[in-house]
mmCIF file of C-alpha atoms in Angstrom:
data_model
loop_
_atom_site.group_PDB
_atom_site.id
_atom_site.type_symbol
_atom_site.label_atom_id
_atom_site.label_comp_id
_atom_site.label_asym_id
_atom_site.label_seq_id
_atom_site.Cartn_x
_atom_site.Cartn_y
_atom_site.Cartn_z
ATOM 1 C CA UNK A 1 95.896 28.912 -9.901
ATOM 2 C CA UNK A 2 97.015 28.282 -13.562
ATOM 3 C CA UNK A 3 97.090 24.396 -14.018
ATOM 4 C CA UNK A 4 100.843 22.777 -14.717
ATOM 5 C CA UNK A 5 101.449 22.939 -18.857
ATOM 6 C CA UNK A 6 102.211 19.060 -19.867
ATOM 7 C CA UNK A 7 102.445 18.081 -23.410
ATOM 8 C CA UNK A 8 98.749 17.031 -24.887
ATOM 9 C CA UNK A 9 100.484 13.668 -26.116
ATOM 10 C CA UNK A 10 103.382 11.541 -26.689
ATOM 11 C CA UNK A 11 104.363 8.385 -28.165
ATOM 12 C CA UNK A 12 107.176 5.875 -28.157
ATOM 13 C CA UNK A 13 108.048 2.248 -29.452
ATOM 14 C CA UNK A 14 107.678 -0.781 -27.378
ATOM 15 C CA UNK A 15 111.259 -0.926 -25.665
ATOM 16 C CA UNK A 16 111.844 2.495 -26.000
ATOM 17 C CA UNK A 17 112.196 5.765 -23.402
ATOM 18 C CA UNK A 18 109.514 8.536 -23.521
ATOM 19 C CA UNK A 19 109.913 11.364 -21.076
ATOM 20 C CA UNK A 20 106.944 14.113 -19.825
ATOM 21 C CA UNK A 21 107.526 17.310 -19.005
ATOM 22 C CA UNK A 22 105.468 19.276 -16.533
ATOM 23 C CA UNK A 23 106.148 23.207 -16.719
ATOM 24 C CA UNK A 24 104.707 25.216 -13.841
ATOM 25 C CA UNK A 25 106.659 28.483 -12.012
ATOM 26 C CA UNK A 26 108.476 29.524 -9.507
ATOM 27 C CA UNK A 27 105.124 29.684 -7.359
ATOM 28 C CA UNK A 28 104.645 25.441 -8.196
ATOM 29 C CA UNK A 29 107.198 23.161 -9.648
ATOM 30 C CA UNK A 30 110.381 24.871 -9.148
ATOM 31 C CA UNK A 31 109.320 26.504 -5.720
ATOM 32 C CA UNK A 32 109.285 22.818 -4.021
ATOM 33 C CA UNK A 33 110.561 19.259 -4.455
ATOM 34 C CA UNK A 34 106.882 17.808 -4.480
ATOM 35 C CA UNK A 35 105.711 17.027 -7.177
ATOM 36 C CA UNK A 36 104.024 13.850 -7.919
ATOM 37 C CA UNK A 37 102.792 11.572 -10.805
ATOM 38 C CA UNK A 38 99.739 9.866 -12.059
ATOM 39 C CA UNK A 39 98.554 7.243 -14.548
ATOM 40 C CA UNK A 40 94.967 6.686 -15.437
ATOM 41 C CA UNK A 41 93.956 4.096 -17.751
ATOM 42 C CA UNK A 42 90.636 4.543 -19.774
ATOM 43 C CA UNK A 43 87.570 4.224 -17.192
ATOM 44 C CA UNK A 44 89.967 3.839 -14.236
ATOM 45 C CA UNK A 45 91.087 5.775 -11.153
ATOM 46 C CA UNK A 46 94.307 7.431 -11.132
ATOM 47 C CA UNK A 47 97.406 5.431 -9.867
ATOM 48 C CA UNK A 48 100.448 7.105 -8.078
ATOM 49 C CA UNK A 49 103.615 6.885 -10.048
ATOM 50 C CA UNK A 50 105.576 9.135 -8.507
ATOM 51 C CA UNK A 51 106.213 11.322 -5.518
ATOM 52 C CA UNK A 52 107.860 14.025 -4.078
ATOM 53 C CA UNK A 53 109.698 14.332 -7.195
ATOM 54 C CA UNK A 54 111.354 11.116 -7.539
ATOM 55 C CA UNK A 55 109.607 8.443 -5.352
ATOM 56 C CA UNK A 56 108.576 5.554 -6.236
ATOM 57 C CA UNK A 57 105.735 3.943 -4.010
ATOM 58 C CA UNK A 58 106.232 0.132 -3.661
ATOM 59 C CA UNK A 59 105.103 -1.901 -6.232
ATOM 60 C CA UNK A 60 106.098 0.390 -9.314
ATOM 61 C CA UNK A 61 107.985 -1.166 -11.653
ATOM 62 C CA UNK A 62 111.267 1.057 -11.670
ATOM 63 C CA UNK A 63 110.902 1.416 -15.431
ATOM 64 C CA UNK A 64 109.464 4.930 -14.283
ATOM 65 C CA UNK A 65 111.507 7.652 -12.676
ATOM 66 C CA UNK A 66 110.943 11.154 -11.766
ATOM 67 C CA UNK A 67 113.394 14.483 -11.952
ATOM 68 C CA UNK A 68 113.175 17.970 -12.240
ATOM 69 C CA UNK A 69 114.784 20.839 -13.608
ATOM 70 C CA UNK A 70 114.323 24.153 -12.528
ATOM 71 C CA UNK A 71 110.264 25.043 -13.153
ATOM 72 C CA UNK A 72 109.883 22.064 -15.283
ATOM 73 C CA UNK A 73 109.376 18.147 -14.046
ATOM 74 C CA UNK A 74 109.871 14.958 -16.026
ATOM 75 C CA UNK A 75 108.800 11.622 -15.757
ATOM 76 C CA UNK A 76 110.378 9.370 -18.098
ATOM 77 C CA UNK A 77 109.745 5.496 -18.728
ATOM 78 C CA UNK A 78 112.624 3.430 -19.730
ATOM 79 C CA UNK A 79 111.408 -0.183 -21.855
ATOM 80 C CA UNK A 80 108.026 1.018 -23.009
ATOM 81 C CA UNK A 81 105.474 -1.725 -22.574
ATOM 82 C CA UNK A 82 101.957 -2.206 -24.249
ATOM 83 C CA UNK A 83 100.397 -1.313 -20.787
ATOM 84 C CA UNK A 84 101.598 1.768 -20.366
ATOM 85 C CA UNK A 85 99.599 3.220 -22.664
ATOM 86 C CA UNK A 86 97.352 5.760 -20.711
ATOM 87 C CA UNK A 87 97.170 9.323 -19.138
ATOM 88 C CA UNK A 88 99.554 10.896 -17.713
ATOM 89 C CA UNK A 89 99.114 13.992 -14.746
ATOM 90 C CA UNK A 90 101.576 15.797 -12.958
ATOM 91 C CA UNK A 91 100.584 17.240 -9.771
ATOM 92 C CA UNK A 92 102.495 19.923 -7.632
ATOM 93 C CA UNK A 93 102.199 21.484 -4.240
ATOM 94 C CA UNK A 94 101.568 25.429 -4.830
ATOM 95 C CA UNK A 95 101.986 27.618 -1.515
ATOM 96 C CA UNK A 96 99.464 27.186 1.519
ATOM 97 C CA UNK A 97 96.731 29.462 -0.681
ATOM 98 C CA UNK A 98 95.570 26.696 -2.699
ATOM 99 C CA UNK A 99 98.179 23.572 -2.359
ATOM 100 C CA UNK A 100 97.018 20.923 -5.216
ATOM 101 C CA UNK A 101 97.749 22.203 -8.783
ATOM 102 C CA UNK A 102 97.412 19.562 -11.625
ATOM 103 C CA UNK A 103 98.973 19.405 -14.929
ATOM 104 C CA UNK A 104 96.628 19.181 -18.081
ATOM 105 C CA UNK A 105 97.361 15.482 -18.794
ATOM 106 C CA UNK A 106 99.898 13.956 -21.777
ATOM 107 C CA UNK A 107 98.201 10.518 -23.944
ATOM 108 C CA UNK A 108 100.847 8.188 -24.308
ATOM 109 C CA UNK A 109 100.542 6.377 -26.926
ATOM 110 C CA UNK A 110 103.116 2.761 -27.657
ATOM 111 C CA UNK A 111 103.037 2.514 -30.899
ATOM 112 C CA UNK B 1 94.120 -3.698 1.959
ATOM 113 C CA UNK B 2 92.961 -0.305 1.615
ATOM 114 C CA UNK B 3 89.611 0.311 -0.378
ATOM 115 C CA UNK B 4 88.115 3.739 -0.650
ATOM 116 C CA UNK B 5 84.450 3.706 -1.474
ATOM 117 C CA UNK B 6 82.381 6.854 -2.835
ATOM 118 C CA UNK B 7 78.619 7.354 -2.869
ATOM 119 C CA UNK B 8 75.966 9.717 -3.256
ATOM 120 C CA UNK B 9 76.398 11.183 -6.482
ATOM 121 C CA UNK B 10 74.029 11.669 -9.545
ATOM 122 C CA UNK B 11 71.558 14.305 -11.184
ATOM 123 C CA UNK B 12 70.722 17.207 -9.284
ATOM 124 C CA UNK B 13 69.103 20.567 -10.964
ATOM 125 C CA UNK B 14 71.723 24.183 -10.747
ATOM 126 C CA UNK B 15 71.562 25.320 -7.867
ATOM 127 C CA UNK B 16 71.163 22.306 -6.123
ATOM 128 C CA UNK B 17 72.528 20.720 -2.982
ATOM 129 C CA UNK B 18 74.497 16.743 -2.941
ATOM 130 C CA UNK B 19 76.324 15.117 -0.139
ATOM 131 C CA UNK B 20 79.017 12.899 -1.359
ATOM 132 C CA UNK B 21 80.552 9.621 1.340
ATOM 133 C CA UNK B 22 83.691 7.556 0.474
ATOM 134 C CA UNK B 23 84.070 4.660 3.036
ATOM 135 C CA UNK B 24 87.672 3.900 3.827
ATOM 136 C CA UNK B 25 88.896 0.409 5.220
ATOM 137 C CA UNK B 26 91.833 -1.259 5.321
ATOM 138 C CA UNK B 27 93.663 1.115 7.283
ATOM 139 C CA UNK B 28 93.737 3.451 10.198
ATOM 140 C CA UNK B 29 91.845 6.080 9.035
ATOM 141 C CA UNK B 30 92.453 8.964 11.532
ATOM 142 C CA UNK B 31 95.862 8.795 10.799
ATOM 143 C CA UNK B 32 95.899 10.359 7.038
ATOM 144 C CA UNK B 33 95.097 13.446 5.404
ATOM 145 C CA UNK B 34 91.785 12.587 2.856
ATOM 146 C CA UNK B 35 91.419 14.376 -0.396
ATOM 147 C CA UNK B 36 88.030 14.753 -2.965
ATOM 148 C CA UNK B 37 89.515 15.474 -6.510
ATOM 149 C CA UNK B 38 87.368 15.632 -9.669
ATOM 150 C CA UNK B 39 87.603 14.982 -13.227
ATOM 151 C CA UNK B 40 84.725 16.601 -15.869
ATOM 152 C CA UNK B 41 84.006 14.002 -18.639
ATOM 153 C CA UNK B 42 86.710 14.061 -21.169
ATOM 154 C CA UNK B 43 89.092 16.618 -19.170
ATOM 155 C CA UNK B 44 91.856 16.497 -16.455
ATOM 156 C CA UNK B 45 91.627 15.950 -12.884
ATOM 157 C CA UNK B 46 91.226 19.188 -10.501
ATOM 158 C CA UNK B 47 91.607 18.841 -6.834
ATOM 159 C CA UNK B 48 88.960 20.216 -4.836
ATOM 160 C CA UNK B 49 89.107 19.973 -0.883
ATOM 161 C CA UNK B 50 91.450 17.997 1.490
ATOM 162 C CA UNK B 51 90.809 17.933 5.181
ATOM 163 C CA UNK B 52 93.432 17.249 8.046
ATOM 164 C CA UNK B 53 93.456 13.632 10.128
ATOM 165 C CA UNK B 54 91.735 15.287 13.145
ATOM 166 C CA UNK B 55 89.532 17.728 10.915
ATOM 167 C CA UNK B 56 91.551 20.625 12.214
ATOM 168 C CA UNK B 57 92.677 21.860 8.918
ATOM 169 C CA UNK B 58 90.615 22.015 5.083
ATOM 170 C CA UNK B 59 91.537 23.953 1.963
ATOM 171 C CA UNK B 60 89.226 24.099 -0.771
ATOM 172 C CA UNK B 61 89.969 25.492 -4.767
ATOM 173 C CA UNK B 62 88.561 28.029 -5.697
ATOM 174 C CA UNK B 63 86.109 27.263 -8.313
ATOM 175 C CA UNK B 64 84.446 25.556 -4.765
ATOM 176 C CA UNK B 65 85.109 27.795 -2.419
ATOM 177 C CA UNK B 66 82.118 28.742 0.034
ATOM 178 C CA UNK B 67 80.363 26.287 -1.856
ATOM 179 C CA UNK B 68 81.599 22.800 -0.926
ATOM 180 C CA UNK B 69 82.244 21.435 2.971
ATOM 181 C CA UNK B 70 84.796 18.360 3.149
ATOM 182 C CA UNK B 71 84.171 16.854 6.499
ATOM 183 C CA UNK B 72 85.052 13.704 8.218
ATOM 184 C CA UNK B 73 84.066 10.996 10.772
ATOM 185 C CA UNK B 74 87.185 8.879 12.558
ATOM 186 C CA UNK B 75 84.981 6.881 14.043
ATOM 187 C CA UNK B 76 82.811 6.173 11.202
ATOM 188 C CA UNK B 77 86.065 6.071 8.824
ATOM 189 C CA UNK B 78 84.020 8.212 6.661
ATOM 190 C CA UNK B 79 84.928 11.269 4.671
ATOM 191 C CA UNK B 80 82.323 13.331 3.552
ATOM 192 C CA UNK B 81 81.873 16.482 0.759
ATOM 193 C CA UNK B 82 78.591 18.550 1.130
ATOM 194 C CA UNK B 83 77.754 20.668 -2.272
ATOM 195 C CA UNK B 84 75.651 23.416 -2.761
ATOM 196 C CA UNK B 85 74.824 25.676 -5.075
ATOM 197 C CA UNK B 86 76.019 23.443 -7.976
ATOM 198 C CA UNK B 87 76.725 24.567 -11.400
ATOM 199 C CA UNK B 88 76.536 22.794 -14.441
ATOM 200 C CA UNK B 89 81.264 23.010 -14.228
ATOM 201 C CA UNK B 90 80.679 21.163 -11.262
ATOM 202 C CA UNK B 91 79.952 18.041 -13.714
ATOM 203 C CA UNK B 92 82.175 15.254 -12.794
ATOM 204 C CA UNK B 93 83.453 11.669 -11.344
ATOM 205 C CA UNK B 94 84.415 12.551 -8.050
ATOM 206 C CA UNK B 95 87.202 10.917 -6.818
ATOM 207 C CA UNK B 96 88.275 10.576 -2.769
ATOM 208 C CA UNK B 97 91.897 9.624 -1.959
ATOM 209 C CA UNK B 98 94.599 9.289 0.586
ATOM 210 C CA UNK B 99 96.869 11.711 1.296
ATOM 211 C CA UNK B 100 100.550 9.828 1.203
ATOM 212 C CA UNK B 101 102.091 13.010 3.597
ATOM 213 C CA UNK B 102 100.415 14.103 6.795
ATOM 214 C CA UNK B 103 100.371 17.594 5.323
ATOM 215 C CA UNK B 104 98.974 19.507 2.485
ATOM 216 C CA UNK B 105 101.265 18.447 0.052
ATOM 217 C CA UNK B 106 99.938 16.507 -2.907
ATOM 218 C CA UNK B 107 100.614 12.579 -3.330
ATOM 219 C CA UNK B 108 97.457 10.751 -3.469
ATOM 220 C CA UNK B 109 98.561 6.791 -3.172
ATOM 221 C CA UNK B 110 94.681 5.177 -3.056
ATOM 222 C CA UNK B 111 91.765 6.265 -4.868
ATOM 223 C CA UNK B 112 88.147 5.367 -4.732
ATOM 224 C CA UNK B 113 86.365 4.293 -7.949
ATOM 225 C CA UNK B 114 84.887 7.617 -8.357
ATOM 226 C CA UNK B 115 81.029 8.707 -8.152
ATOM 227 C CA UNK B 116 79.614 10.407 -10.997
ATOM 228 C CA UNK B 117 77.622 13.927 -10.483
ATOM 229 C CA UNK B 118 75.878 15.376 -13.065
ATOM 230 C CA UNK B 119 74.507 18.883 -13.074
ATOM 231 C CA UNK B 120 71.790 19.720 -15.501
ATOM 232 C CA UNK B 121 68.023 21.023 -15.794
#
């Protein structure tokens, strides 16, 4: 299983929105609505941002929001603060075969 | 609150067996799918194995498959992932996590600290 094509980085102004895009197929991404979101500072475990497409476990700031169009998911983050720079994975379920596909990971960088 | 703990990694030769053990407290245990995903220094993160609450059900990738055992103990709130034959791609923190569905699909909402194993001669 091919993992999920993400953008290697992205960058954005303090205040501003940055969105990532996760592109999978059919088989991934735009076969089921679960698709989930990770960030992962430097030296630190992942943290769910997102799941099943759009939700939000308690205790993330709504600043982050998930969608998804077709074979491609998005995670954008609306008022860019200094502590969101980190890494970025998407994650999507992939058929009963092998279940867990990750995206390659986007840098996001506040400038 | 929930804590996930992992042990039992560092240097073993190719070829080589490791047993890895993430302690889980802080919640009932039985009740959740348990993932090990892994992450090769300066790359992504790859999920390798999850394993069912009652042990019933496991799925493995492939780059492990016949290779790695993910096993659990309810009473011991203990997840477990047995490796042999290791490879020098097997490199990597090692990561255990909760499952947020009761099912095989993906949302991880707690992670361990992660327990470096290093494959090399």
């Amino acid at each position: 299983q091919s993992a999920l094509t993400q953008p290697r980085s992205v960058s954005g102004s303090p205040g501003q929105s940055v969105t990532i895009s996760c592109t999978g197929t059919s088989s991934d991404v735009g076969g089921y609505n679960y698709v989930s979101w990770y960030q992962q500072h430097p030296g630190k475990a992942p943290k769910l941002m997102i799941y099943d497409v759009s939700k939000r476990p308690s205790g993330v700031p709504d600043r982050f929001s998930g969608s998804k169009s077709g074979n491609t998911a998005s995670l954008t983050i609306s008022g860019l603060q200094a502590e969101d720079e980190a890494d970025y994975y998407c994650c999507s379920y992939a058929g009963s075969y092998n279940p867990r596909v990750f995206g390659g990971g986007t840098k996001l960088t506040v400038l | 609150q929930v804590q996930l703990v992992e042990s039992g990694g560092g240097l073993v030769k190719p070829g080589g067996s490791l047993r890895l053990s993430c302690a889980a407290s802080g919640f009932t245990f039985s009740d959740y799918y348990m993932s090990w995903i892994r992450q090769a220094p300066g790359k992504g993160l790859e999920w390798v194995s999850y394993i069912s609450s009652s042990s019933s059900y496991t799925n493995y990738a492939d780059s492990v498959k016949g290779r790695f055992t993910i096993s659990r103990d309810n009473a011991k709130n203990s997840l477990y992932l047995q490796m042999n034959s290791l490879r020098a791609e097997d490199t990597a923190v090692y990561y255990c996590a909760r499952d947020v569905h009761s099912s095989p699909i993906p949302g991880f909402d707690y992670w361990g600290q992660g327990t470096l194993v290093t494959v090399s001669s």
